[in-house]
Amino acid sequence: MPNEAPGVTGDAATERASPEALMRWIHEQYRGPLLRFLTRLVLGRQELAEDLVQETFLRTWRNLETLAEDPRRIAPWLYTVARHVAIDAMRARQSRPPEVAIPDLNRLAATDDEMDRVVSTHTVRLALQQIKPEHREVLVEMYYKGSSVAEAAQRLGIPEGTVKSRTYYAVRALHAAIGPTESS
């Protein structure tokens, strides 16, 4: 049981104390226990627990007059408010998307990695053999030879709209033939 409120004993302990003295006493008596309680509720996230203790004490300050009327209600009120603050914080974090998306730098390939280039080239060559010949022709013209849509249309003897359409479907077919990759 925490010590009596400052300067007085019994039930009148909180009635005669100044609001500042009462708040200091509540903080001294309950900060440690509340921090441990909230740390358990937020699964060991110490920084979050400290923030929640501060929020609990802010709400305590706002309701100090009510708490001073019956000092036996201070501890149950504090733990109830602390629990509600923790629940509110968890709900708020679940309802928001992550604030910062940091890419996993360990998964990014180095631009000068020769083995990655060889593997990628081999994978694309194998996948090109699996798609329709008309799709393969368009991809070779557009991506390997670097032709524009008009040049590819002229070389393949098909309309420009068909080149665009085939390119779209060819890229999708190639992606499907390659299958899921680590970065996608």
mmCIF file of C-alpha atoms in Angstrom:
data_model
loop_
_atom_site.group_PDB
_atom_site.id
_atom_site.type_symbol
_atom_site.label_atom_id
_atom_site.label_comp_id
_atom_site.label_asym_id
_atom_site.label_seq_id
_atom_site.Cartn_x
_atom_site.Cartn_y
_atom_site.Cartn_z
ATOM 1 C CA MET A 1 0.000 0.000 0.000
ATOM 2 C CA PRO A 2 1.460 3.420 -0.912
ATOM 3 C CA ASN A 3 2.351 5.869 1.830
ATOM 4 C CA GLU A 4 -0.212 8.361 3.053
ATOM 5 C CA ALA A 5 -0.651 11.596 1.131
ATOM 6 C CA PRO A 6 1.617 14.520 2.045
ATOM 7 C CA GLY A 7 1.336 15.968 5.515
ATOM 8 C CA VAL A 8 -1.802 14.169 6.714
ATOM 9 C CA THR A 9 -3.022 10.713 7.581
ATOM 10 C CA GLY A 10 -6.216 8.767 7.089
ATOM 11 C CA ASP A 11 -9.047 9.462 4.651
ATOM 12 C CA ALA A 12 -8.558 13.208 4.870
ATOM 13 C CA ALA A 13 -5.076 12.806 3.382
ATOM 14 C CA THR A 14 -5.896 14.065 -0.057
ATOM 15 C CA GLU A 15 -8.568 16.545 0.957
ATOM 16 C CA ARG A 16 -6.154 19.006 2.637
ATOM 17 C CA ALA A 17 -3.189 18.662 0.277
ATOM 18 C CA SER A 18 -2.603 21.263 -2.406
ATOM 19 C CA PRO A 19 -3.244 19.979 -5.960
ATOM 20 C CA GLU A 20 0.463 20.216 -6.776
ATOM 21 C CA ALA A 21 1.495 18.330 -3.622
ATOM 22 C CA LEU A 22 -1.137 15.673 -4.259
ATOM 23 C CA MET A 23 -0.008 15.232 -7.849
ATOM 24 C CA ARG A 24 3.630 14.976 -6.725
ATOM 25 C CA TRP A 25 2.653 12.344 -4.176
ATOM 26 C CA ILE A 26 0.645 10.344 -6.747
ATOM 27 C CA HIS A 27 3.560 10.525 -9.182
ATOM 28 C CA GLU A 28 6.095 9.387 -6.564
ATOM 29 C CA GLN A 29 3.906 6.532 -5.353
ATOM 30 C CA TYR A 30 2.590 5.188 -8.649
ATOM 31 C CA ARG A 31 5.060 6.010 -11.428
ATOM 32 C CA GLY A 32 7.129 2.822 -11.001
ATOM 33 C CA PRO A 33 4.218 0.422 -10.576
ATOM 34 C CA LEU A 34 2.312 2.007 -13.482
ATOM 35 C CA LEU A 35 5.379 1.808 -15.709
ATOM 36 C CA ARG A 36 5.804 -1.899 -14.953
ATOM 37 C CA PHE A 37 2.078 -2.517 -15.494
ATOM 38 C CA LEU A 38 2.040 -0.693 -18.842
ATOM 39 C CA THR A 39 5.303 -2.277 -19.991
ATOM 40 C CA ARG A 40 3.659 -5.684 -19.582
ATOM 41 C CA LEU A 41 0.539 -4.510 -21.440
ATOM 42 C CA VAL A 42 2.553 -3.256 -24.432
ATOM 43 C CA LEU A 43 4.724 -6.371 -24.549
ATOM 44 C CA GLY A 44 7.933 -4.805 -23.277
ATOM 45 C CA ARG A 45 8.015 -1.698 -25.463
ATOM 46 C CA GLN A 46 9.597 0.573 -22.853
ATOM 47 C CA GLU A 47 9.365 3.873 -24.770
ATOM 48 C CA LEU A 48 5.680 3.351 -25.496
ATOM 49 C CA ALA A 49 5.029 2.422 -21.863
ATOM 50 C CA GLU A 50 6.727 5.639 -20.706
ATOM 51 C CA ASP A 51 4.560 7.689 -23.065
ATOM 52 C CA LEU A 52 1.463 5.952 -21.745
ATOM 53 C CA VAL A 53 2.461 6.660 -18.135
ATOM 54 C CA GLN A 54 2.739 10.346 -19.035
ATOM 55 C CA GLU A 55 -0.697 10.265 -20.663
ATOM 56 C CA THR A 56 -2.107 8.568 -17.566
ATOM 57 C CA PHE A 57 -0.665 11.275 -15.316
ATOM 58 C CA LEU A 58 -1.991 13.988 -17.621
ATOM 59 C CA ARG A 59 -5.476 12.529 -17.234
ATOM 60 C CA THR A 60 -4.860 12.272 -13.492
ATOM 61 C CA TRP A 61 -4.055 15.994 -13.328
ATOM 62 C CA ARG A 62 -7.254 16.795 -15.219
ATOM 63 C CA ASN A 63 -9.312 14.727 -12.735
ATOM 64 C CA LEU A 64 -7.371 15.537 -9.581
ATOM 65 C CA GLU A 65 -10.290 17.279 -7.896
ATOM 66 C CA THR A 66 -12.471 14.172 -8.199
ATOM 67 C CA LEU A 67 -9.668 11.891 -6.999
ATOM 68 C CA ALA A 68 -8.978 14.102 -3.966
ATOM 69 C CA GLU A 69 -12.512 13.446 -2.685
ATOM 70 C CA ASP A 70 -11.826 9.758 -2.004
ATOM 71 C CA PRO A 71 -8.140 8.721 -1.767
ATOM 72 C CA ARG A 72 -9.079 5.020 -1.779
ATOM 73 C CA ARG A 73 -10.133 5.419 -5.419
ATOM 74 C CA ILE A 74 -6.747 6.731 -6.631
ATOM 75 C CA ALA A 75 -5.014 3.387 -7.277
ATOM 76 C CA PRO A 76 -7.955 1.634 -8.980
ATOM 77 C CA TRP A 77 -8.654 4.748 -11.026
ATOM 78 C CA LEU A 78 -5.007 5.034 -12.136
ATOM 79 C CA TYR A 79 -4.771 1.403 -13.239
ATOM 80 C CA THR A 80 -8.098 1.568 -15.064
ATOM 81 C CA VAL A 81 -7.080 4.725 -16.894
ATOM 82 C CA ALA A 82 -3.634 3.269 -17.692
ATOM 83 C CA ARG A 83 -5.258 0.156 -19.172
ATOM 84 C CA HIS A 84 -7.632 2.271 -21.277
ATOM 85 C CA VAL A 85 -4.763 4.470 -22.478
ATOM 86 C CA ALA A 86 -2.821 1.363 -23.545
ATOM 87 C CA ILE A 87 -5.834 -0.067 -25.386
ATOM 88 C CA ASP A 88 -6.436 3.257 -27.137
ATOM 89 C CA ALA A 89 -2.780 3.452 -28.195
ATOM 90 C CA MET A 90 -2.844 -0.068 -29.646
ATOM 91 C CA ARG A 91 -6.072 0.597 -31.526
ATOM 92 C CA ALA A 92 -4.672 3.830 -32.921
ATOM 93 C CA ARG A 93 -1.530 2.062 -34.161
ATOM 94 C CA GLN A 94 -3.594 -0.716 -35.779
ATOM 95 C CA SER A 95 -5.891 1.695 -37.595
ATOM 96 C CA ARG A 96 -3.066 3.717 -39.181
ATOM 97 C CA PRO A 97 -0.721 2.529 -41.872
ATOM 98 C CA PRO A 98 2.939 2.445 -40.887
ATOM 99 C CA GLU A 99 4.371 5.933 -40.728
ATOM 100 C CA VAL A 100 7.622 5.140 -42.498
ATOM 101 C CA ALA A 101 8.310 2.391 -44.989
ATOM 102 C CA ILE A 102 12.013 1.604 -45.046
ATOM 103 C CA PRO A 103 13.177 -0.762 -47.762
ATOM 104 C CA ASP A 104 15.195 -3.767 -46.667
ATOM 105 C CA LEU A 105 18.634 -2.756 -47.903
ATOM 106 C CA ASN A 106 19.893 -6.329 -47.573
ATOM 107 C CA ARG A 107 17.556 -7.410 -50.365
ATOM 108 C CA LEU A 108 18.608 -4.743 -52.889
ATOM 109 C CA ALA A 109 20.953 -6.086 -55.529
ATOM 110 C CA ALA A 110 24.188 -4.277 -56.181
ATOM 111 C CA THR A 111 24.182 -2.669 -59.627
ATOM 112 C CA ASP A 112 27.566 -4.052 -60.528
ATOM 113 C CA ASP A 113 26.938 -7.653 -59.454
ATOM 114 C CA GLU A 114 27.919 -9.732 -62.499
ATOM 115 C CA MET A 115 26.354 -12.958 -61.240
ATOM 116 C CA ASP A 116 22.956 -11.308 -60.814
ATOM 117 C CA ARG A 117 23.149 -10.019 -64.381
ATOM 118 C CA VAL A 118 24.045 -13.496 -65.715
ATOM 119 C CA VAL A 119 21.232 -15.161 -63.766
ATOM 120 C CA SER A 120 18.720 -12.529 -64.876
ATOM 121 C CA THR A 121 19.730 -12.885 -68.533
ATOM 122 C CA HIS A 122 19.472 -16.660 -68.393
ATOM 123 C CA THR A 123 16.073 -16.486 -66.656
ATOM 124 C CA VAL A 124 14.677 -14.096 -69.271
ATOM 125 C CA ARG A 125 15.998 -16.238 -72.151
ATOM 126 C CA LEU A 126 14.309 -19.328 -70.731
ATOM 127 C CA ALA A 127 11.060 -17.432 -70.156
ATOM 128 C CA LEU A 128 11.107 -16.003 -73.702
ATOM 129 C CA GLN A 129 11.038 -19.554 -75.053
ATOM 130 C CA GLN A 130 7.833 -20.214 -73.096
ATOM 131 C CA ILE A 131 5.717 -17.365 -74.519
ATOM 132 C CA LYS A 132 3.946 -17.117 -77.895
ATOM 133 C CA PRO A 133 6.175 -16.353 -80.909
ATOM 134 C CA GLU A 134 4.313 -13.096 -81.731
ATOM 135 C CA HIS A 135 4.857 -11.881 -78.167
ATOM 136 C CA ARG A 136 8.514 -12.868 -78.269
ATOM 137 C CA GLU A 137 9.028 -10.974 -81.576
ATOM 138 C CA VAL A 138 7.555 -7.774 -80.143
ATOM 139 C CA LEU A 139 9.688 -7.958 -76.990
ATOM 140 C CA VAL A 140 12.856 -8.569 -78.991
ATOM 141 C CA GLU A 141 12.104 -5.577 -81.238
ATOM 142 C CA MET A 142 11.095 -3.221 -78.442
ATOM 143 C CA TYR A 143 13.503 -4.130 -75.648
ATOM 144 C CA TYR A 144 16.516 -5.880 -77.188
ATOM 145 C CA LYS A 145 16.776 -3.914 -80.418
ATOM 146 C CA GLY A 146 15.489 -0.693 -78.854
ATOM 147 C CA SER A 147 12.978 0.000 -81.622
ATOM 148 C CA SER A 148 10.227 2.545 -81.263
ATOM 149 C CA VAL A 149 6.614 1.464 -81.691
ATOM 150 C CA ALA A 150 6.590 2.760 -85.282
ATOM 151 C CA GLU A 151 9.870 0.998 -86.144
ATOM 152 C CA ALA A 152 8.693 -2.278 -84.606
ATOM 153 C CA ALA A 153 5.396 -2.029 -86.497
ATOM 154 C CA GLN A 154 7.228 -1.482 -89.770
ATOM 155 C CA ARG A 155 9.707 -4.351 -89.215
ATOM 156 C CA LEU A 156 7.024 -6.794 -88.077
ATOM 157 C CA GLY A 157 4.485 -5.672 -90.669
ATOM 158 C CA ILE A 158 1.702 -5.020 -88.166
ATOM 159 C CA PRO A 159 -0.168 -1.849 -87.066
ATOM 160 C CA GLU A 160 1.274 0.300 -84.256
ATOM 161 C CA GLY A 161 -1.751 -0.391 -82.025
ATOM 162 C CA THR A 162 -1.079 -4.103 -82.365
ATOM 163 C CA VAL A 163 2.557 -3.544 -81.337
ATOM 164 C CA LYS A 164 1.389 -1.706 -78.219
ATOM 165 C CA SER A 165 -1.184 -4.363 -77.382
ATOM 166 C CA ARG A 166 1.195 -7.263 -77.971
ATOM 167 C CA THR A 167 3.892 -5.551 -75.919
ATOM 168 C CA TYR A 168 1.505 -5.191 -73.003
ATOM 169 C CA TYR A 169 0.420 -8.830 -73.106
ATOM 170 C CA ALA A 170 3.947 -10.036 -73.864
ATOM 171 C CA VAL A 171 5.335 -8.371 -70.751
ATOM 172 C CA ARG A 172 2.556 -9.945 -68.669
ATOM 173 C CA ALA A 173 3.212 -13.363 -70.222
ATOM 174 C CA LEU A 174 6.945 -13.002 -69.642
ATOM 175 C CA HIS A 175 6.363 -12.048 -66.032
ATOM 176 C CA ALA A 176 4.113 -15.077 -65.584
ATOM 177 C CA ALA A 177 6.696 -17.346 -67.216
ATOM 178 C CA ILE A 178 9.450 -16.062 -64.928
ATOM 179 C CA GLY A 179 7.248 -16.474 -61.858
ATOM 180 C CA PRO A 180 7.527 -14.703 -58.542
ATOM 181 C CA THR A 181 10.860 -13.144 -57.774
ATOM 182 C CA GLU A 182 12.377 -12.164 -54.460
ATOM 183 C CA SER A 183 11.905 -8.431 -55.056
ATOM 184 C CA SER A 184 8.306 -8.537 -56.270
#
